[in-house]
Amino acid sequence: METSVKIELQHQHAAHCESGVMSTMLTHYGLPLSEPMVFGLSASIAFAYLPIIKIGGMPLIAYRMPPRHIIKGLQKQLKLKISFQTFREPLKGMQALDRTLAAQKLVGLQTSVYWLPYFPPDMRFHFNAHNLLVYGKQNNLYLVSDPVFEAPVIVEDKDLQKARFAKGALAAKGMMYHLDDVPSQIDLQIVIKKAIKANARTMTGAPLPYFGINGIRHLGKKIRRLHQKHGDKFIHKFLSHVVRMQEEIGTGGAGFRFIYASFLQEASEQLNGSALLVDASHLMTNIGDKWREFAMLSVKMCKGRTTMDSNALAVILNECADMEKKLWDMLKRF
Amino acid sequence: MEIVCVKSNYFLRSYIPRCPVRPLADCGGAVDFMKKKQVPQDSSTTYAGHRKIIYATDENDKYNGEESSGWNVEEFATLSAVNEFKNKAEDARQRVLANQVSALEYHMYAQRMDLPTLSQISGFFQWQIKRHFRPAVFNKLKPKILEKYSDALGMSPVEIKMPLSKFIENLNGNISED
């Protein structure tokens, strides 16, 4: 079947794939929300240290809510109508994609990073929850707007199929979604307040030591304990894993903190220049810088430029935790 | 102002020396922002010429998405993960050539997988895969099983079965042709 569809789309270069996709999609359908706004309104900032889920033998460390949370959270907060579909058979998944495109609808896809040929080789890992937008098709080539790239790209159908139906952890099963309806009016003031409250709960309210602020302290404790138990070589491996989780995987811990700071700034403008939110935004920026300091010191120690001192790293992490505690206590009062 | 960093810890109190406590600096007021000019521009090789967005403030303290060409710290972490797979693949290659293990182990690492990942993707148990690492077992694998591996690794059954030295030769040949 020869097809040629192209939807006029303003490509947007974003820091994170999921928030970027949602921001571009909503803007396209007449609800202009920036990426930080999307990220903040879905209450997506978090911290989790999950020793049960292993990546290359190392625990999963997440700096935001799990994949799909941005889409689902936004759907709930803004009462959007989004259709989700998954498929058992790849061929049917591709046909459904073609049909939706033919109906002039932008399609969001969940894909594996590893099988997307346009990704830089060093960044291709088996991570199955990368989001992108498809805005057209010409013969066997799909026109893809991947928000973490500067410009739109072209992907061959067989590569896209492989990426959509990659198996393993977080398997997408060809997940695709499109917007059916966007509310014409949103009371941002109410939604912002609700979202911030919800996020304060996830950061401070979890009863287990692995989540939120407790999770940050737990990571520091873990670093000291692993250093004592397994020595320098192991801890170097562990730290470079932590830093990779923080900085590379979907724009990293500090990156997310800066996005949230930007959200708080935008929110304060929406709420007639709320001074509390301005302060919170500043504090969040400092938190992001603290996380970067942690990453920098970790890598310095891994490279052997300074002596390995796990206590110093734990101190920084505890400072991160203290600052985040202060921030969320502040926002709870809001 | 003194804030205790470590909460009374539940089980390992005697095991871990207590973290030294530092007073928390006052971080509420206007201090150091993530400024536009602080956005790292280290031209990381891992970005392959691409740019990522980092949110940073401009002269008027207003947040914007700024392009970054890379950060050394991140590059180090990414490369150490990439190199770990490379080293493991190279180690496996040596053992394949010495006929100690099958080519499957090399292909697994070369495709940036480890045993749990390949197990999840292919649907085989880890012990089954380990068994398939034995050259004698691997040489007799049924087409159906090879098909599953071919799907998981994204290569044809012929490529998986091919003697490894020939496979790498072809690979290098293809790259130089491009």
Coordinates of C-alpha atoms in Angstrom, one line a residue:
Chain A
M1 CA 0.0 0.0 0.0
E2 CA 1.5 3.3 -1.1
T3 CA 0.7 6.1 1.2
S4 CA 1.7 9.6 1.7
V5 CA 0.5 11.5 4.7
K6 CA 2.0 14.5 6.3
I7 CA 0.6 16.5 9.2
E8 CA 1.9 20.0 9.5
L9 CA 3.8 20.0 12.8
Q10 CA 6.0 22.4 14.7
H11 CA 8.9 20.3 15.9
Q12 CA 9.9 21.1 19.5
H13 CA 13.3 20.2 21.0
A14 CA 12.8 19.2 24.6
A15 CA 14.8 17.9 27.5
H16 CA 12.8 14.8 28.1
C17 CA 11.0 12.5 25.7
E18 CA 7.6 12.0 27.4
S19 CA 7.0 15.6 28.5
G20 CA 8.3 16.8 25.1
V21 CA 5.8 14.5 23.2
M22 CA 2.9 15.7 25.4
S23 CA 3.9 19.3 25.1
T24 CA 4.2 19.2 21.3
M25 CA 0.9 17.2 21.0
L26 CA -1.1 19.5 23.2
T27 CA 0.3 22.6 21.5
H28 CA -0.6 21.1 18.1
Y29 CA -4.2 20.6 19.2
G30 CA -4.6 24.1 20.5
L31 CA -3.6 23.9 24.1
P32 CA -0.2 25.5 24.3
L33 CA 1.6 24.1 27.4
S34 CA 5.4 24.2 27.7
E35 CA 7.4 21.2 28.5
P36 CA 8.1 22.2 32.2
M37 CA 4.3 22.9 32.6
V38 CA 3.5 19.4 31.3
F39 CA 6.1 17.9 33.6
G40 CA 4.9 19.8 36.6
L41 CA 1.2 19.4 36.0
S42 CA 1.6 15.6 35.8
A43 CA 3.4 15.8 39.2
S44 CA 6.3 13.7 37.8
I45 CA 9.3 14.6 39.9
A46 CA 10.3 11.9 42.3
F47 CA 13.2 9.8 43.7
A48 CA 13.3 6.1 44.0
Y49 CA 16.0 3.6 44.9
L50 CA 14.8 0.2 43.8
P51 CA 17.1 -2.6 44.8
I52 CA 14.8 -5.3 43.4
I53 CA 14.9 -4.1 39.8
K54 CA 18.4 -4.6 38.4
I55 CA 20.0 -2.9 35.5
G56 CA 23.2 -4.7 34.6
G57 CA 23.3 -6.1 38.1
M58 CA 22.9 -2.6 39.7
P59 CA 19.8 -1.3 41.4
L60 CA 17.4 1.0 39.5
I61 CA 17.6 4.6 40.6
A62 CA 14.9 6.9 39.3
Y63 CA 14.7 10.6 39.5
R64 CA 11.1 10.9 38.3
M65 CA 7.9 8.9 38.2
P66 CA 7.9 5.7 36.1
P67 CA 7.3 5.9 32.3
R68 CA 3.8 6.7 31.1
H69 CA 3.2 8.6 34.3
I70 CA 3.4 12.0 32.6
I71 CA 0.8 11.0 30.0
K72 CA -1.5 9.4 32.5
G73 CA -1.1 12.1 35.1
L74 CA -1.8 14.8 32.6
Q75 CA -4.8 12.9 31.3
K76 CA -6.2 12.8 34.8
Q77 CA -5.3 16.4 35.8
L78 CA -6.5 18.1 32.6
K79 CA -9.3 15.6 31.8
L80 CA -7.9 14.9 28.4
K81 CA -9.3 12.2 26.2
I82 CA -6.4 10.0 25.1
S83 CA -6.8 6.6 23.3
F84 CA -4.2 4.0 24.1
Q85 CA -3.7 0.9 22.1
T86 CA -1.3 -2.1 22.4
F87 CA -1.0 -5.0 20.1
R88 CA -0.1 -8.6 20.1
E89 CA 0.8 -8.8 16.5
P90 CA 3.4 -6.3 15.1
L91 CA 1.8 -6.2 11.7
K92 CA -1.6 -5.1 13.1
G93 CA 0.2 -2.5 15.2
M94 CA 1.7 -1.0 12.1
Q95 CA -1.6 -1.0 10.2
A96 CA -3.3 0.7 13.1
L97 CA -0.6 3.4 13.0
D98 CA -1.1 3.9 9.3
R99 CA -4.9 4.2 9.8
T100 CA -4.6 6.8 12.5
L101 CA -2.1 8.8 10.4
A102 CA -4.5 8.6 7.5
A103 CA -7.1 10.2 9.7
Q104 CA -4.8 13.1 10.2
K105 CA -4.0 12.4 13.8
L106 CA -0.6 12.8 15.5
V107 CA 0.5 9.5 17.0
G108 CA 2.6 9.0 20.1
L109 CA 4.6 5.8 20.3
Q110 CA 6.5 4.0 23.0
T111 CA 9.7 2.5 21.6
S112 CA 13.0 0.9 22.5
V113 CA 16.0 3.2 22.2
Y114 CA 18.2 0.4 21.0
W115 CA 16.5 -0.2 17.7
L116 CA 16.1 3.4 16.6
P117 CA 18.9 3.9 13.9
Y118 CA 19.1 7.7 14.3
F119 CA 20.2 7.5 17.9
P120 CA 24.0 8.1 18.5
P121 CA 25.6 4.6 18.9
D122 CA 26.9 5.3 22.4
M123 CA 23.4 6.1 23.6
R124 CA 21.7 3.0 22.4
F125 CA 20.8 0.7 25.3
H126 CA 18.0 -1.7 25.9
F127 CA 15.6 0.8 27.3
N128 CA 12.0 0.2 26.2
A129 CA 10.2 3.4 27.3
H130 CA 11.3 6.1 24.9
N131 CA 8.5 8.3 23.5
L132 CA 8.3 9.9 20.1
L133 CA 5.7 11.4 17.7
V134 CA 4.9 10.2 14.2
Y135 CA 3.5 12.9 12.0
G136 CA 3.5 11.3 8.6
K137 CA 4.4 8.6 6.2
Q138 CA 5.9 8.5 2.8
N139 CA 6.0 5.1 1.1
N140 CA 7.9 3.0 3.7
L141 CA 9.4 5.9 5.6
Y142 CA 7.8 7.3 8.7
L143 CA 8.2 11.0 9.6
V144 CA 9.2 11.1 13.2
S145 CA 9.4 14.1 15.6
D146 CA 11.6 12.9 18.4
P147 CA 11.6 15.6 21.0
V148 CA 15.1 14.9 22.3
F149 CA 16.5 15.6 18.9
E150 CA 17.0 19.0 17.3
A151 CA 15.1 18.2 14.1
P152 CA 12.6 15.7 12.8
V153 CA 14.0 12.4 11.5
I154 CA 13.0 9.7 9.1
V155 CA 12.7 6.0 10.1
E156 CA 12.2 3.0 7.9
D157 CA 9.1 0.9 8.7
K158 CA 11.0 -2.2 9.6
D159 CA 13.1 -0.3 12.1
L160 CA 10.1 1.4 13.7
Q161 CA 8.4 -2.0 14.0
K162 CA 11.4 -3.5 15.7
A163 CA 11.6 -0.6 18.1
R164 CA 7.9 -0.7 18.9
F165 CA 7.8 -4.4 19.5
A166 CA 11.1 -5.0 21.3
K167 CA 10.6 -7.4 24.2
G168 CA 12.0 -7.3 27.7
A169 CA 11.5 -5.1 30.7
L170 CA 8.9 -2.4 30.2
A171 CA 8.1 -3.8 26.8
A172 CA 5.9 -1.4 24.8
K173 CA 3.9 -4.0 23.0
G174 CA 3.6 -1.5 20.2
M175 CA 1.9 1.0 22.6
M176 CA 0.5 4.0 20.6
Y177 CA -1.7 6.8 21.7
H178 CA -3.4 9.9 20.2
L179 CA -5.5 12.7 21.5
D180 CA -9.2 12.6 20.9
D181 CA -10.3 15.7 22.6
V182 CA -8.7 18.7 24.4
P183 CA -10.8 20.7 26.8
S184 CA -11.2 24.2 25.5
Q185 CA -10.6 25.9 28.8
I186 CA -8.5 24.9 31.8
D187 CA -8.3 26.6 35.1
L188 CA -4.6 26.5 35.5
Q189 CA -4.6 28.0 39.0
I190 CA -6.5 25.1 40.4
V191 CA -4.6 22.4 38.4
I192 CA -1.2 23.8 39.5
K193 CA -2.1 23.7 43.1
K194 CA -3.4 20.2 42.9
A195 CA -0.4 19.0 41.0
I196 CA 2.1 20.6 43.5
K197 CA 0.2 19.0 46.5
A198 CA 0.2 15.6 44.8
N199 CA 3.9 15.9 44.1
A200 CA 4.6 16.9 47.7
R201 CA 2.9 13.7 48.8
T202 CA 5.1 11.5 46.6
M203 CA 8.3 13.1 47.7
T204 CA 7.6 13.2 51.5
G205 CA 4.8 10.7 52.2
A206 CA 6.2 7.3 51.2
P207 CA 6.5 5.0 54.2
L208 CA 9.3 2.9 52.8
P209 CA 13.0 4.1 52.9
Y210 CA 13.4 3.7 49.2
F211 CA 11.2 6.5 48.0
G212 CA 11.3 10.3 48.0
I213 CA 13.5 12.1 50.4
N214 CA 14.2 9.0 52.5
G215 CA 15.3 7.3 49.3
I216 CA 18.0 10.0 48.8
R217 CA 19.4 9.4 52.3
H218 CA 19.2 5.7 51.7
L219 CA 21.3 6.0 48.6
G220 CA 24.0 7.9 50.6
K221 CA 23.9 5.2 53.3
K222 CA 24.2 2.6 50.6
I223 CA 27.2 4.1 49.0
R224 CA 29.0 4.2 52.3
R225 CA 28.1 0.6 53.1
L226 CA 29.0 -0.8 49.7
H227 CA 32.3 1.1 49.9
Q228 CA 33.2 -0.5 53.2
K229 CA 32.0 -3.9 52.1
H230 CA 33.3 -4.2 48.6
G231 CA 36.1 -1.7 48.3
D232 CA 37.1 1.0 45.8
K233 CA 36.8 -0.9 42.5
F234 CA 33.2 -1.9 43.1
I235 CA 32.1 1.5 44.4
H236 CA 33.6 3.1 41.2
K237 CA 31.4 0.9 39.1
F238 CA 28.4 1.6 41.3
L239 CA 29.0 5.4 41.2
S240 CA 29.3 5.6 37.5
H241 CA 26.1 3.7 37.3
V242 CA 24.4 6.2 39.7
V243 CA 25.7 9.1 37.6
R244 CA 24.5 7.5 34.4
M245 CA 21.1 6.9 35.9
Q246 CA 21.2 10.6 37.0
E247 CA 22.5 12.3 33.9
E248 CA 22.1 10.2 30.8
I249 CA 18.9 8.2 31.1
G250 CA 16.1 10.5 30.0
T251 CA 17.8 13.7 31.0
G252 CA 18.8 12.7 34.5
G253 CA 18.2 13.9 38.0
A254 CA 19.6 17.3 37.9
G255 CA 17.9 17.9 34.5
F256 CA 14.5 17.0 36.0
R257 CA 15.2 19.3 38.9
F258 CA 15.8 22.2 36.6
I259 CA 12.7 21.4 34.6
Y260 CA 10.7 21.5 37.8
A261 CA 12.3 24.8 38.8
S262 CA 11.2 26.2 35.4
F263 CA 7.7 24.9 36.1
L264 CA 7.6 26.6 39.5
Q265 CA 8.7 29.9 37.8
E266 CA 6.0 29.6 35.2
A267 CA 3.4 28.6 37.8
S268 CA 4.2 31.7 39.9
E269 CA 3.5 33.8 36.8
Q270 CA 0.2 32.1 36.3
L271 CA -0.7 32.7 40.0
N272 CA -0.1 36.4 39.9
G273 CA 3.6 36.3 40.9
S274 CA 3.3 34.1 44.0
A275 CA 6.4 34.9 46.0
L276 CA 6.4 31.5 47.6
L277 CA 6.7 29.8 44.2
V278 CA 9.5 32.2 43.2
D279 CA 11.5 31.2 46.3
A280 CA 10.7 27.5 45.7
S281 CA 11.9 27.9 42.1
H282 CA 15.2 29.3 43.3
L283 CA 15.6 26.6 45.9
M284 CA 14.9 23.9 43.3
T285 CA 17.6 25.4 41.1
N286 CA 20.0 25.1 44.0
I287 CA 18.9 21.5 44.5
G288 CA 19.7 20.8 40.8
D289 CA 23.1 22.3 41.3
K290 CA 23.7 20.2 44.4
W291 CA 22.9 17.0 42.4
R292 CA 25.3 18.1 39.7
E293 CA 27.9 18.7 42.4
F294 CA 27.3 15.1 43.5
A295 CA 27.7 13.8 40.0
M296 CA 30.9 15.8 39.5
L297 CA 32.5 14.7 42.7
S298 CA 31.6 11.0 42.1
V299 CA 33.2 11.0 38.6
K300 CA 36.3 12.8 40.0
M301 CA 36.6 10.0 42.5
C302 CA 36.0 7.3 39.9
K303 CA 38.7 8.8 37.7
G304 CA 41.1 8.8 40.7
R305 CA 41.6 12.6 40.7
T306 CA 40.7 12.7 44.3
T307 CA 40.8 9.9 46.9
M308 CA 37.6 7.9 47.2
D309 CA 35.6 9.2 50.1
S310 CA 32.2 7.8 50.4
N311 CA 31.4 9.9 53.4
A312 CA 31.8 13.1 51.4
L313 CA 29.3 11.8 48.9
A314 CA 26.9 10.8 51.5
V315 CA 27.1 14.3 53.0
I316 CA 26.2 15.8 49.6
L317 CA 23.3 13.4 49.3
N318 CA 22.1 14.3 52.7
E319 CA 22.3 18.0 51.8
C320 CA 20.2 17.2 48.7
A321 CA 17.7 15.5 51.0
D322 CA 17.6 18.3 53.5
M323 CA 17.1 20.9 50.7
E324 CA 14.4 18.8 49.1
K325 CA 12.7 18.4 52.5
K326 CA 12.8 22.2 53.0
L327 CA 11.4 22.7 49.5
W328 CA 8.5 20.3 49.8
D329 CA 7.6 21.5 53.3
M330 CA 7.5 25.0 51.8
L331 CA 5.3 23.8 48.9
K332 CA 3.0 21.9 51.3
R333 CA 2.1 25.2 52.9
F334 CA 1.3 26.6 49.5
Chain B
M1 CA 21.0 26.0 62.6
E2 CA 21.9 22.4 63.0
I3 CA 20.0 19.7 61.1
V4 CA 20.7 16.1 61.7
C5 CA 21.2 14.4 58.4
V6 CA 21.0 10.7 59.2
K7 CA 17.8 9.6 60.8
S8 CA 18.2 7.0 63.5
N9 CA 19.0 4.1 61.4
Y10 CA 17.0 1.0 61.7
F11 CA 19.3 -2.0 61.5
L12 CA 22.9 -1.0 60.8
R13 CA 23.6 1.4 63.5
S14 CA 26.7 -0.4 64.8
Y15 CA 27.9 -1.2 61.3
I16 CA 28.1 2.3 59.7
P17 CA 30.0 5.1 61.1
R18 CA 27.6 8.1 61.5
C19 CA 27.7 10.5 58.7
P20 CA 29.4 13.7 59.7
V21 CA 26.8 16.4 60.1
R22 CA 27.2 19.7 58.4
P23 CA 24.9 22.7 59.1
L24 CA 22.6 23.3 56.2
A25 CA 23.4 26.5 54.4
D26 CA 20.5 28.9 54.0
C27 CA 19.3 28.1 50.5
G28 CA 16.1 29.9 50.3
G29 CA 17.2 33.3 49.0
A30 CA 18.7 34.4 45.8
V31 CA 22.0 32.5 45.5
D32 CA 23.7 30.8 42.6
F33 CA 21.4 30.0 39.7
M34 CA 21.8 27.5 36.9
K35 CA 22.8 30.2 34.5
K36 CA 22.8 30.0 30.8
K37 CA 26.6 30.3 30.7
Q38 CA 26.9 27.5 33.2
V39 CA 25.3 25.0 30.8
P40 CA 28.1 22.7 29.9
Q41 CA 29.3 22.7 26.3
D42 CA 31.9 19.9 26.4
S43 CA 31.2 18.5 22.9
S44 CA 30.9 15.0 24.2
T45 CA 31.7 12.2 21.7
T46 CA 28.7 10.3 23.1
Y47 CA 26.3 12.9 21.7
A48 CA 27.7 12.3 18.2
G49 CA 27.3 16.0 17.3
H50 CA 23.8 16.2 18.7
R51 CA 22.6 18.6 21.4
K52 CA 20.4 18.1 24.4
I53 CA 18.2 20.6 26.1
I54 CA 19.0 21.7 29.7
Y55 CA 16.8 24.3 31.4
A56 CA 18.7 27.3 32.7
T57 CA 18.1 30.9 33.6
D58 CA 19.0 34.0 31.4
E59 CA 20.1 37.4 32.5
N60 CA 16.7 38.2 33.9
D61 CA 16.6 34.9 35.9
K62 CA 14.0 33.6 33.4
Y63 CA 14.1 29.9 32.7
N64 CA 14.5 28.7 29.1
G65 CA 15.6 25.5 27.4
E66 CA 19.2 25.8 26.4
E67 CA 21.2 23.6 24.0
S68 CA 24.1 21.7 25.5
S69 CA 26.7 19.9 23.4
G70 CA 27.6 17.5 26.2
W71 CA 29.0 17.3 29.7
N72 CA 32.3 15.5 30.6
V73 CA 30.8 14.0 33.7
E74 CA 27.9 12.4 31.8
E75 CA 30.2 11.3 29.0
F76 CA 32.4 9.5 31.5
A77 CA 29.4 7.6 32.9
T78 CA 28.0 6.7 29.5
L79 CA 31.4 5.6 28.1
S80 CA 32.1 3.4 31.1
A81 CA 28.8 1.6 30.5
V82 CA 29.6 1.3 26.8
N83 CA 33.1 0.1 27.4
E84 CA 32.0 -2.5 29.9
F85 CA 29.9 -4.2 27.2
K86 CA 32.8 -3.8 24.8
N87 CA 35.3 -5.5 27.2
K88 CA 32.9 -8.3 27.9
A89 CA 32.3 -8.9 24.2
E90 CA 36.1 -8.8 23.5
D91 CA 36.6 -11.3 26.4
A92 CA 33.9 -13.5 25.0
R93 CA 35.4 -13.3 21.5
Q94 CA 38.7 -14.7 22.8
R95 CA 36.9 -17.6 24.4
V96 CA 34.9 -18.2 21.3
L97 CA 38.0 -18.4 19.1
A98 CA 39.5 -20.8 21.7
N99 CA 36.3 -22.8 21.3
Q100 CA 35.4 -22.6 25.0
V101 CA 32.1 -20.9 24.4
S102 CA 29.6 -20.4 21.6
A103 CA 29.3 -17.3 19.5
L104 CA 26.0 -16.6 21.2
E105 CA 27.8 -15.2 24.2
Y106 CA 29.7 -12.8 22.1
H107 CA 26.6 -11.7 20.2
M108 CA 24.8 -11.1 23.5
Y109 CA 27.4 -8.7 24.8
A110 CA 28.0 -7.1 21.4
Q111 CA 24.2 -6.3 21.3
R112 CA 24.7 -4.7 24.8
M113 CA 22.8 -7.3 26.7
D114 CA 23.6 -9.4 29.7
L115 CA 22.2 -12.7 30.8
P116 CA 19.1 -11.4 32.6
T117 CA 18.3 -9.0 29.7
L118 CA 18.7 -11.7 27.0
S119 CA 16.6 -14.0 29.1
Q120 CA 13.8 -11.4 29.4
I121 CA 13.9 -10.6 25.7
S122 CA 14.3 -14.1 24.2
G123 CA 11.9 -15.8 26.7
F124 CA 14.5 -18.5 27.6
F125 CA 15.5 -19.2 31.2
Q126 CA 19.0 -18.1 32.1
W127 CA 20.1 -21.7 32.6
Q128 CA 18.9 -22.5 29.1
I129 CA 20.9 -19.7 27.7
K130 CA 24.0 -20.8 29.7
R131 CA 23.6 -24.2 28.2
H132 CA 23.4 -22.7 24.7
F133 CA 26.8 -21.1 25.5
R134 CA 28.3 -24.5 25.3
P135 CA 29.7 -25.0 21.7
A136 CA 28.5 -28.6 21.5
V137 CA 25.0 -27.6 22.4
F138 CA 25.0 -24.5 20.3
N139 CA 26.0 -26.3 17.1
K140 CA 23.0 -28.6 17.3
L141 CA 20.4 -25.8 18.1
K142 CA 17.1 -26.3 16.3
P143 CA 16.0 -23.6 13.8
K144 CA 13.1 -22.7 16.0
I145 CA 15.4 -21.8 18.9
L146 CA 17.7 -19.9 16.6
E147 CA 14.7 -18.0 15.3
K148 CA 14.0 -16.7 18.8
Y149 CA 17.6 -15.6 19.3
S150 CA 17.6 -14.0 15.9
D151 CA 14.6 -12.0 16.9
A152 CA 16.0 -11.0 20.2
L153 CA 19.4 -10.0 18.9
G154 CA 18.2 -8.4 15.7
M155 CA 20.4 -10.5 13.4
S156 CA 19.6 -13.4 11.0
P157 CA 20.0 -17.0 12.1
V158 CA 22.7 -17.4 9.5
E159 CA 24.7 -14.6 11.1
I160 CA 24.4 -16.1 14.5
K161 CA 25.5 -19.5 13.3
M162 CA 28.4 -18.1 11.2
P163 CA 31.9 -18.7 12.5
L164 CA 32.7 -15.6 14.5
S165 CA 35.9 -14.7 12.7
K166 CA 34.0 -14.6 9.4
F167 CA 31.1 -12.6 11.0
I168 CA 33.5 -9.9 12.3
E169 CA 35.3 -9.8 9.0
N170 CA 32.0 -9.2 7.2
L171 CA 31.1 -6.5 9.7
N172 CA 34.3 -4.7 9.2
G173 CA 34.0 -5.0 5.5
N174 CA 30.5 -3.5 5.6
I175 CA 31.7 -0.5 7.6
S176 CA 34.5 0.3 5.3
E177 CA 32.2 0.1 2.3
D178 CA 29.8 2.6 3.7

